[in-house]
């Protein structure tokens, strides 16, 4: 009602509505974020982040989210007004293109706002990385180190880039805590995801659900059904979309275990690919053991909890499968 009373144009009032929701969510989660970073993570010796850095990250994220969410919701609301019969399709196409655009520019524009990336200093390791990735069919343009240690002692590595040409980013904590063979095994695992087209498969599957969600949202918001169901006094489009989002979260909850199961299957396939590429089970197994030890992973989670929530297989069974695998 507050936004309605401002008497702004529908497009700008819609953008303001969703931005205010985003700000409210940030405010509500602030205490939990602070507690997690400076109590839980600190208690177990993980966090290295200062309060000033945490505040700087928060402010940067607020500005970034304001720009990106403003563009996203502004475009979607404009499409709803300009193409009332087909916005579910054009909106989905825009969201898909917007996501791919962010995926492309993130390593060059967004990630450097939060971390410093420097070329890896170990030339021998860089050479071995490029040779190993070359065997998998990947052309590595650059290998970078990221200063992850200024926030946390957790380790990771990831690829960026679209197509065959990739950039590799290694957390400085990974280089500090792992042997070169283990680093190669971790990257071989990531190469397995690309080789097996796991990211593409998950993207296609998620977009099918997204398109279905947009089509459902179109039908629910085109009439007064959802307004009557929730007894809306002022059934604006943004209010209807918010309620559709709530309903979608309920409908997607039963699907969550399916996505988790598919993700665990992909992880096992990538593990086997890493063993094949490195021709040894030892580096992959030892890297996982070290990661689980350093991150205090739950070695024996409840099977039902793991089935619903784990995107990776539990570490004990995962290492056992790797050691038993014969390439």
mmCIF file of C-alpha atoms in Angstrom:
data_model
loop_
_atom_site.group_PDB
_atom_site.id
_atom_site.type_symbol
_atom_site.label_atom_id
_atom_site.label_comp_id
_atom_site.label_asym_id
_atom_site.label_seq_id
_atom_site.Cartn_x
_atom_site.Cartn_y
_atom_site.Cartn_z
ATOM 1 C CA UNK A 1 0.000 0.000 0.000
ATOM 2 C CA UNK A 2 2.898 2.359 0.711
ATOM 3 C CA UNK A 3 4.204 2.017 -2.851
ATOM 4 C CA UNK A 4 0.707 2.387 -4.298
ATOM 5 C CA UNK A 5 0.239 5.647 -2.384
ATOM 6 C CA UNK A 6 3.364 7.063 -4.031
ATOM 7 C CA UNK A 7 1.416 7.071 -7.299
ATOM 8 C CA UNK A 8 4.433 6.138 -9.408
ATOM 9 C CA UNK A 9 4.238 4.653 -12.879
ATOM 10 C CA UNK A 10 3.474 0.901 -12.696
ATOM 11 C CA UNK A 11 6.942 -0.026 -13.972
ATOM 12 C CA UNK A 12 8.823 1.999 -11.357
ATOM 13 C CA UNK A 13 6.481 1.028 -8.525
ATOM 14 C CA UNK A 14 7.001 -2.620 -9.470
ATOM 15 C CA UNK A 15 10.789 -2.262 -9.416
ATOM 16 C CA UNK A 16 10.602 -0.470 -6.058
ATOM 17 C CA UNK A 17 8.369 -3.223 -4.667
ATOM 18 C CA UNK A 18 10.820 -6.016 -5.437
ATOM 19 C CA UNK A 19 13.869 -3.990 -4.383
ATOM 20 C CA UNK A 20 12.272 -3.220 -1.016
ATOM 21 C CA UNK A 21 11.568 -6.934 -0.571
ATOM 22 C CA UNK A 22 15.220 -7.636 -1.322
ATOM 23 C CA UNK A 23 16.358 -5.054 1.225
ATOM 24 C CA UNK A 24 13.964 -6.466 3.831
ATOM 25 C CA UNK A 25 15.346 -9.958 3.256
ATOM 26 C CA UNK A 26 18.896 -8.637 3.678
ATOM 27 C CA UNK A 27 18.003 -6.915 6.945
ATOM 28 C CA UNK A 28 16.261 -10.012 8.325
ATOM 29 C CA UNK A 29 19.204 -12.295 7.495
ATOM 30 C CA UNK A 30 21.921 -9.925 8.771
ATOM 31 C CA UNK A 31 21.963 -11.295 12.348
ATOM 32 C CA UNK A 32 22.246 -14.873 11.069
ATOM 33 C CA UNK A 33 25.045 -13.938 8.672
ATOM 34 C CA UNK A 34 26.950 -12.179 11.442
ATOM 35 C CA UNK A 35 26.480 -15.110 13.805
ATOM 36 C CA UNK A 36 27.567 -17.636 11.187
ATOM 37 C CA UNK A 37 30.690 -15.673 10.213
ATOM 38 C CA UNK A 38 31.916 -14.382 13.548
ATOM 39 C CA UNK A 39 30.640 -17.083 15.900
ATOM 40 C CA UNK A 40 30.199 -20.471 14.203
ATOM 41 C CA UNK A 41 32.985 -20.142 11.618
ATOM 42 C CA UNK A 42 35.304 -18.473 14.129
ATOM 43 C CA UNK A 43 34.659 -21.135 16.770
ATOM 44 C CA UNK A 44 35.915 -23.830 14.396
ATOM 45 C CA UNK A 45 38.832 -21.764 13.136
ATOM 46 C CA UNK A 46 37.578 -21.123 9.605
ATOM 47 C CA UNK A 47 36.912 -17.403 9.344
ATOM 48 C CA UNK A 48 39.712 -14.899 8.779
ATOM 49 C CA UNK A 49 37.363 -12.077 7.792
ATOM 50 C CA UNK A 50 37.404 -8.757 9.613
ATOM 51 C CA UNK A 51 34.246 -6.834 10.443
ATOM 52 C CA UNK A 52 35.295 -3.990 8.131
ATOM 53 C CA UNK A 53 35.683 -6.417 5.213
ATOM 54 C CA UNK A 54 32.323 -7.989 6.028
ATOM 55 C CA UNK A 55 30.666 -4.549 5.947
ATOM 56 C CA UNK A 56 32.431 -3.683 2.676
ATOM 57 C CA UNK A 57 31.161 -6.932 1.121
ATOM 58 C CA UNK A 58 27.653 -6.158 2.344
ATOM 59 C CA UNK A 59 27.635 -2.665 0.822
ATOM 60 C CA UNK A 60 29.050 -3.902 -2.492
ATOM 61 C CA UNK A 61 26.445 -6.666 -2.610
ATOM 62 C CA UNK A 62 23.634 -4.194 -1.920
ATOM 63 C CA UNK A 63 24.715 -1.923 -4.773
ATOM 64 C CA UNK A 64 25.239 -4.859 -7.124
ATOM 65 C CA UNK A 65 21.887 -6.440 -6.272
ATOM 66 C CA UNK A 66 20.121 -3.099 -6.698
ATOM 67 C CA UNK A 67 21.495 -2.724 -10.216
ATOM 68 C CA UNK A 68 20.979 -6.332 -11.324
ATOM 69 C CA UNK A 69 17.560 -6.832 -9.728
ATOM 70 C CA UNK A 70 16.437 -3.432 -10.993
ATOM 71 C CA UNK A 71 17.371 -4.415 -14.543
ATOM 72 C CA UNK A 72 15.874 -7.893 -14.225
ATOM 73 C CA UNK A 73 12.519 -6.952 -12.730
ATOM 74 C CA UNK A 74 12.302 -3.792 -14.803
ATOM 75 C CA UNK A 75 12.649 -5.809 -18.006
ATOM 76 C CA UNK A 76 10.206 -8.503 -16.874
ATOM 77 C CA UNK A 77 7.560 -5.988 -15.808
ATOM 78 C CA UNK A 78 7.975 -4.110 -19.080
ATOM 79 C CA UNK A 79 7.487 -7.348 -21.044
ATOM 80 C CA UNK A 80 4.372 -8.150 -19.012
ATOM 81 C CA UNK A 81 2.907 -4.767 -19.942
ATOM 82 C CA UNK A 82 4.090 -4.757 -23.573
ATOM 83 C CA UNK A 83 3.249 -8.395 -24.405
ATOM 84 C CA UNK A 84 0.452 -9.457 -22.039
ATOM 85 C CA UNK A 85 -0.326 -12.642 -23.984
ATOM 86 C CA UNK A 86 3.248 -13.844 -24.491
ATOM 87 C CA UNK A 87 5.256 -12.437 -21.575
ATOM 88 C CA UNK A 88 5.719 -15.921 -20.112
ATOM 89 C CA UNK A 89 7.777 -16.853 -23.201
ATOM 90 C CA UNK A 90 9.592 -13.562 -23.814
ATOM 91 C CA UNK A 91 10.246 -13.202 -20.076
ATOM 92 C CA UNK A 92 11.783 -16.668 -19.943
ATOM 93 C CA UNK A 93 13.937 -15.925 -22.999
ATOM 94 C CA UNK A 94 15.132 -12.691 -21.411
ATOM 95 C CA UNK A 95 15.936 -14.438 -18.122
ATOM 96 C CA UNK A 96 17.893 -17.122 -19.982
ATOM 97 C CA UNK A 97 19.880 -14.522 -21.926
ATOM 98 C CA UNK A 98 20.418 -12.431 -18.800
ATOM 99 C CA UNK A 99 21.764 -15.467 -16.924
ATOM 100 C CA UNK A 100 24.191 -16.350 -19.723
ATOM 101 C CA UNK A 101 25.316 -12.710 -19.905
ATOM 102 C CA UNK A 102 26.052 -12.679 -16.162
ATOM 103 C CA UNK A 103 27.897 -15.978 -16.490
ATOM 104 C CA UNK A 104 30.106 -14.415 -19.152
ATOM 105 C CA UNK A 105 30.886 -11.075 -17.479
ATOM 106 C CA UNK A 106 31.124 -12.311 -13.886
ATOM 107 C CA UNK A 107 34.843 -13.292 -14.000
ATOM 108 C CA UNK A 108 35.794 -9.910 -15.470
ATOM 109 C CA UNK A 109 33.386 -7.477 -13.763
ATOM 110 C CA UNK A 110 31.709 -8.944 -10.672
ATOM 111 C CA UNK A 111 34.242 -11.300 -9.073
ATOM 112 C CA UNK A 112 37.110 -8.732 -9.050
ATOM 113 C CA UNK A 113 34.901 -6.474 -6.910
ATOM 114 C CA UNK A 114 35.311 -8.930 -4.042
ATOM 115 C CA UNK A 115 38.602 -10.730 -4.630
ATOM 116 C CA UNK A 116 42.036 -10.192 -6.118
ATOM 117 C CA UNK A 117 43.115 -12.526 -8.932
ATOM 118 C CA UNK A 118 46.798 -12.967 -9.781
ATOM 119 C CA UNK A 119 48.520 -15.322 -12.252
ATOM 120 C CA UNK A 120 49.795 -18.459 -10.563
ATOM 121 C CA UNK A 121 53.460 -18.213 -9.582
ATOM 122 C CA UNK A 122 54.257 -21.935 -9.783
ATOM 123 C CA UNK A 123 55.143 -22.288 -13.474
ATOM 124 C CA UNK A 124 55.668 -26.054 -13.222
ATOM 125 C CA UNK A 125 52.216 -26.575 -11.724
ATOM 126 C CA UNK A 126 50.673 -24.312 -14.365
ATOM 127 C CA UNK A 127 52.335 -26.375 -17.094
ATOM 128 C CA UNK A 128 51.079 -29.628 -15.576
ATOM 129 C CA UNK A 129 47.566 -28.173 -15.256
ATOM 130 C CA UNK A 130 47.460 -27.127 -18.904
ATOM 131 C CA UNK A 131 48.813 -30.507 -20.032
ATOM 132 C CA UNK A 132 46.268 -32.433 -17.954
ATOM 133 C CA UNK A 133 43.373 -30.265 -19.089
ATOM 134 C CA UNK A 134 44.584 -30.581 -22.683
ATOM 135 C CA UNK A 135 44.145 -34.350 -22.413
ATOM 136 C CA UNK A 136 40.514 -33.685 -21.494
ATOM 137 C CA UNK A 137 40.038 -31.446 -24.543
ATOM 138 C CA UNK A 138 40.145 -28.149 -22.665
ATOM 139 C CA UNK A 139 42.234 -25.167 -23.714
ATOM 140 C CA UNK A 140 43.285 -23.213 -20.620
ATOM 141 C CA UNK A 141 43.964 -19.543 -21.312
ATOM 142 C CA UNK A 142 45.094 -18.534 -17.820
ATOM 143 C CA UNK A 143 45.498 -20.035 -14.356
ATOM 144 C CA UNK A 144 44.800 -17.606 -11.504
ATOM 145 C CA UNK A 145 45.125 -17.613 -7.745
ATOM 146 C CA UNK A 146 42.365 -15.974 -5.693
ATOM 147 C CA UNK A 147 42.989 -14.430 -2.276
ATOM 148 C CA UNK A 148 40.300 -16.488 -0.542
ATOM 149 C CA UNK A 149 42.357 -16.608 2.661
ATOM 150 C CA UNK A 150 41.370 -13.036 3.554
ATOM 151 C CA UNK A 151 37.876 -14.331 4.333
ATOM 152 C CA UNK A 152 38.126 -18.024 5.101
ATOM 153 C CA UNK A 153 40.366 -21.064 5.347
ATOM 154 C CA UNK A 154 38.015 -23.092 3.144
ATOM 155 C CA UNK A 155 39.455 -24.338 -0.162
ATOM 156 C CA UNK A 156 38.062 -24.584 -3.671
ATOM 157 C CA UNK A 157 38.844 -24.358 -7.386
ATOM 158 C CA UNK A 158 36.640 -23.609 -10.374
ATOM 159 C CA UNK A 159 36.519 -22.961 -14.108
ATOM 160 C CA UNK A 160 35.211 -19.839 -15.813
ATOM 161 C CA UNK A 161 34.529 -19.287 -19.485
ATOM 162 C CA UNK A 162 32.146 -20.548 -22.148
ATOM 163 C CA UNK A 163 33.007 -23.309 -24.619
ATOM 164 C CA UNK A 164 36.368 -25.096 -24.848
ATOM 165 C CA UNK A 165 38.490 -22.146 -23.665
ATOM 166 C CA UNK A 166 38.562 -21.846 -19.889
ATOM 167 C CA UNK A 167 40.213 -19.881 -17.121
ATOM 168 C CA UNK A 168 41.064 -21.740 -13.940
ATOM 169 C CA UNK A 169 40.830 -20.108 -10.525
ATOM 170 C CA UNK A 170 42.552 -21.729 -7.546
ATOM 171 C CA UNK A 171 41.953 -20.563 -3.991
ATOM 172 C CA UNK A 172 45.255 -19.682 -2.338
ATOM 173 C CA UNK A 173 44.160 -21.913 0.539
ATOM 174 C CA UNK A 174 43.972 -24.855 -1.881
ATOM 175 C CA UNK A 175 47.563 -24.328 -3.026
ATOM 176 C CA UNK A 176 48.706 -24.013 0.574
ATOM 177 C CA UNK A 177 46.985 -27.139 1.903
ATOM 178 C CA UNK A 178 47.184 -29.567 -1.027
ATOM 179 C CA UNK A 179 49.931 -31.352 -2.908
ATOM 180 C CA UNK A 180 50.275 -30.643 -6.668
ATOM 181 C CA UNK A 181 48.924 -34.101 -7.585
ATOM 182 C CA UNK A 182 45.848 -33.441 -5.457
ATOM 183 C CA UNK A 183 45.291 -30.066 -7.129
ATOM 184 C CA UNK A 184 45.480 -31.784 -10.522
ATOM 185 C CA UNK A 185 42.965 -34.412 -9.386
ATOM 186 C CA UNK A 186 40.524 -31.740 -8.190
ATOM 187 C CA UNK A 187 40.792 -29.928 -11.528
ATOM 188 C CA UNK A 188 40.425 -33.231 -13.393
ATOM 189 C CA UNK A 189 37.181 -33.718 -11.474
ATOM 190 C CA UNK A 190 35.979 -30.281 -12.625
ATOM 191 C CA UNK A 191 37.002 -31.152 -16.183
ATOM 192 C CA UNK A 192 34.863 -34.268 -15.848
ATOM 193 C CA UNK A 193 31.792 -32.121 -15.253
ATOM 194 C CA UNK A 194 32.524 -30.288 -18.504
ATOM 195 C CA UNK A 195 33.370 -33.433 -20.473
ATOM 196 C CA UNK A 196 30.205 -35.198 -19.340
ATOM 197 C CA UNK A 197 28.153 -32.058 -20.059
ATOM 198 C CA UNK A 198 26.784 -31.992 -16.512
ATOM 199 C CA UNK A 199 26.431 -28.215 -16.395
ATOM 200 C CA UNK A 200 24.600 -28.187 -19.732
ATOM 201 C CA UNK A 201 22.241 -30.959 -18.611
ATOM 202 C CA UNK A 202 21.433 -29.185 -15.354
ATOM 203 C CA UNK A 203 20.950 -25.907 -17.215
ATOM 204 C CA UNK A 204 18.501 -27.481 -19.669
ATOM 205 C CA UNK A 205 16.596 -29.223 -16.882
ATOM 206 C CA UNK A 206 16.381 -26.098 -14.742
ATOM 207 C CA UNK A 207 15.238 -24.041 -17.720
ATOM 208 C CA UNK A 208 12.461 -26.525 -18.465
ATOM 209 C CA UNK A 209 11.195 -26.023 -14.913
ATOM 210 C CA UNK A 210 11.651 -22.256 -15.226
ATOM 211 C CA UNK A 211 9.647 -22.121 -18.462
ATOM 212 C CA UNK A 212 6.890 -24.214 -16.887
ATOM 213 C CA UNK A 213 6.933 -21.844 -13.911
ATOM 214 C CA UNK A 214 6.603 -18.792 -16.144
ATOM 215 C CA UNK A 215 3.681 -20.393 -17.994
ATOM 216 C CA UNK A 216 1.970 -21.248 -14.716
ATOM 217 C CA UNK A 217 2.583 -17.711 -13.442
ATOM 218 C CA UNK A 218 1.000 -16.319 -16.610
ATOM 219 C CA UNK A 219 -2.207 -18.291 -16.057
ATOM 220 C CA UNK A 220 -2.390 -17.563 -12.331
ATOM 221 C CA UNK A 221 -1.879 -13.818 -12.743
ATOM 222 C CA UNK A 222 -4.022 -13.286 -15.843
ATOM 223 C CA UNK A 223 -7.271 -13.443 -13.889
ATOM 224 C CA UNK A 224 -8.493 -12.819 -10.358
ATOM 225 C CA UNK A 225 -8.062 -16.361 -9.036
ATOM 226 C CA UNK A 226 -4.921 -15.769 -7.029
ATOM 227 C CA UNK A 227 -6.198 -12.396 -5.804
ATOM 228 C CA UNK A 228 -9.401 -14.017 -4.530
ATOM 229 C CA UNK A 229 -7.522 -16.956 -3.026
ATOM 230 C CA UNK A 230 -5.301 -14.686 -0.925
ATOM 231 C CA UNK A 231 -7.915 -11.920 -0.530
ATOM 232 C CA UNK A 232 -5.745 -9.169 -1.944
ATOM 233 C CA UNK A 233 -7.166 -5.691 -1.411
ATOM 234 C CA UNK A 234 -4.992 -4.245 -4.165
ATOM 235 C CA UNK A 235 -4.149 -7.030 -6.649
ATOM 236 C CA UNK A 236 -1.214 -5.426 -8.471
ATOM 237 C CA UNK A 237 0.878 -7.541 -10.808
ATOM 238 C CA UNK A 238 3.888 -7.438 -8.485
ATOM 239 C CA UNK A 239 1.774 -8.679 -5.565
ATOM 240 C CA UNK A 240 0.437 -11.527 -7.700
ATOM 241 C CA UNK A 241 3.960 -12.455 -8.821
ATOM 242 C CA UNK A 242 5.152 -12.524 -5.219
ATOM 243 C CA UNK A 243 2.397 -14.971 -4.284
ATOM 244 C CA UNK A 244 3.123 -17.100 -7.352
ATOM 245 C CA UNK A 245 6.749 -17.258 -6.244
ATOM 246 C CA UNK A 246 5.626 -18.477 -2.828
ATOM 247 C CA UNK A 247 3.426 -21.163 -4.387
ATOM 248 C CA UNK A 248 6.259 -22.202 -6.715
ATOM 249 C CA UNK A 249 8.585 -22.765 -3.758
ATOM 250 C CA UNK A 250 6.018 -25.152 -2.257
ATOM 251 C CA UNK A 251 5.563 -27.018 -5.536
ATOM 252 C CA UNK A 252 9.323 -27.355 -6.085
ATOM 253 C CA UNK A 253 10.025 -28.748 -2.613
ATOM 254 C CA UNK A 254 9.175 -32.369 -3.596
ATOM 255 C CA UNK A 255 11.469 -32.023 -6.641
ATOM 256 C CA UNK A 256 14.492 -31.088 -4.510
ATOM 257 C CA UNK A 257 15.547 -34.717 -3.789
ATOM 258 C CA UNK A 258 15.503 -35.468 -7.528
ATOM 259 C CA UNK A 259 17.931 -32.633 -8.274
ATOM 260 C CA UNK A 260 20.118 -33.715 -5.344
ATOM 261 C CA UNK A 261 20.157 -37.302 -6.632
ATOM 262 C CA UNK A 262 21.088 -36.155 -10.127
ATOM 263 C CA UNK A 263 23.852 -33.936 -8.733
ATOM 264 C CA UNK A 264 25.325 -36.822 -6.701
ATOM 265 C CA UNK A 265 25.304 -39.003 -9.798
ATOM 266 C CA UNK A 266 27.185 -36.305 -11.696
ATOM 267 C CA UNK A 267 29.749 -36.062 -8.891
ATOM 268 C CA UNK A 268 30.422 -39.792 -9.064
ATOM 269 C CA UNK A 269 30.841 -39.613 -12.837
ATOM 270 C CA UNK A 270 33.274 -36.703 -12.459
ATOM 271 C CA UNK A 271 35.222 -38.651 -9.816
ATOM 272 C CA UNK A 272 35.626 -41.594 -12.188
ATOM 273 C CA UNK A 273 36.669 -39.259 -14.985
ATOM 274 C CA UNK A 274 39.328 -37.706 -12.723
ATOM 275 C CA UNK A 275 40.714 -41.161 -11.933
ATOM 276 C CA UNK A 276 40.821 -42.008 -15.636
ATOM 277 C CA UNK A 277 42.517 -38.726 -16.537
ATOM 278 C CA UNK A 278 45.154 -38.873 -13.778
ATOM 279 C CA UNK A 279 45.473 -42.682 -14.043
ATOM 280 C CA UNK A 280 45.460 -43.059 -10.296
ATOM 281 C CA UNK A 281 42.907 -43.300 -7.499
ATOM 282 C CA UNK A 282 45.255 -41.968 -4.814
ATOM 283 C CA UNK A 283 45.328 -38.198 -5.627
ATOM 284 C CA UNK A 284 41.538 -37.910 -5.935
ATOM 285 C CA UNK A 285 40.892 -39.921 -2.774
ATOM 286 C CA UNK A 286 43.521 -38.071 -0.734
ATOM 287 C CA UNK A 287 42.327 -34.664 -1.917
ATOM 288 C CA UNK A 288 38.777 -35.465 -0.767
ATOM 289 C CA UNK A 289 40.007 -36.789 2.571
ATOM 290 C CA UNK A 290 42.045 -33.638 3.116
ATOM 291 C CA UNK A 291 39.148 -31.371 2.066
ATOM 292 C CA UNK A 292 36.715 -33.151 4.377
ATOM 293 C CA UNK A 293 39.185 -32.982 7.269
ATOM 294 C CA UNK A 294 40.015 -29.314 6.735
ATOM 295 C CA UNK A 295 36.325 -28.398 6.367
ATOM 296 C CA UNK A 296 35.138 -30.655 9.233
ATOM 297 C CA UNK A 297 32.700 -32.450 6.938
ATOM 298 C CA UNK A 298 30.064 -34.755 8.424
ATOM 299 C CA UNK A 299 31.441 -38.225 7.711
ATOM 300 C CA UNK A 300 28.212 -40.102 8.476
ATOM 301 C CA UNK A 301 25.142 -37.930 7.747
ATOM 302 C CA UNK A 302 21.680 -39.395 8.184
ATOM 303 C CA UNK A 303 20.720 -41.146 4.904
ATOM 304 C CA UNK A 304 17.416 -39.284 4.609
ATOM 305 C CA UNK A 305 19.042 -35.913 5.253
ATOM 306 C CA UNK A 306 21.740 -36.676 2.688
ATOM 307 C CA UNK A 307 19.120 -37.796 0.153
ATOM 308 C CA UNK A 308 17.224 -34.515 0.454
ATOM 309 C CA UNK A 309 20.066 -32.034 0.895
ATOM 310 C CA UNK A 310 23.437 -33.372 -0.256
ATOM 311 C CA UNK A 311 24.554 -32.360 -3.738
ATOM 312 C CA UNK A 312 27.696 -34.510 -3.224
ATOM 313 C CA UNK A 313 27.847 -38.111 -1.991
ATOM 314 C CA UNK A 314 28.857 -38.513 1.681
ATOM 315 C CA UNK A 315 32.634 -38.470 1.856
ATOM 316 C CA UNK A 316 33.148 -41.990 3.272
ATOM 317 C CA UNK A 317 31.185 -43.753 0.536
ATOM 318 C CA UNK A 318 32.625 -41.421 -2.084
ATOM 319 C CA UNK A 319 36.243 -42.207 -1.185
ATOM 320 C CA UNK A 320 35.443 -45.941 -0.967
ATOM 321 C CA UNK A 321 33.974 -45.888 -4.484
ATOM 322 C CA UNK A 322 37.036 -44.055 -5.828
ATOM 323 C CA UNK A 323 39.466 -46.526 -4.252
ATOM 324 C CA UNK A 324 37.457 -49.472 -5.588
ATOM 325 C CA UNK A 325 37.283 -48.057 -9.122
ATOM 326 C CA UNK A 326 39.520 -49.644 -11.741
ATOM 327 C CA UNK A 327 39.911 -47.447 -14.848
#
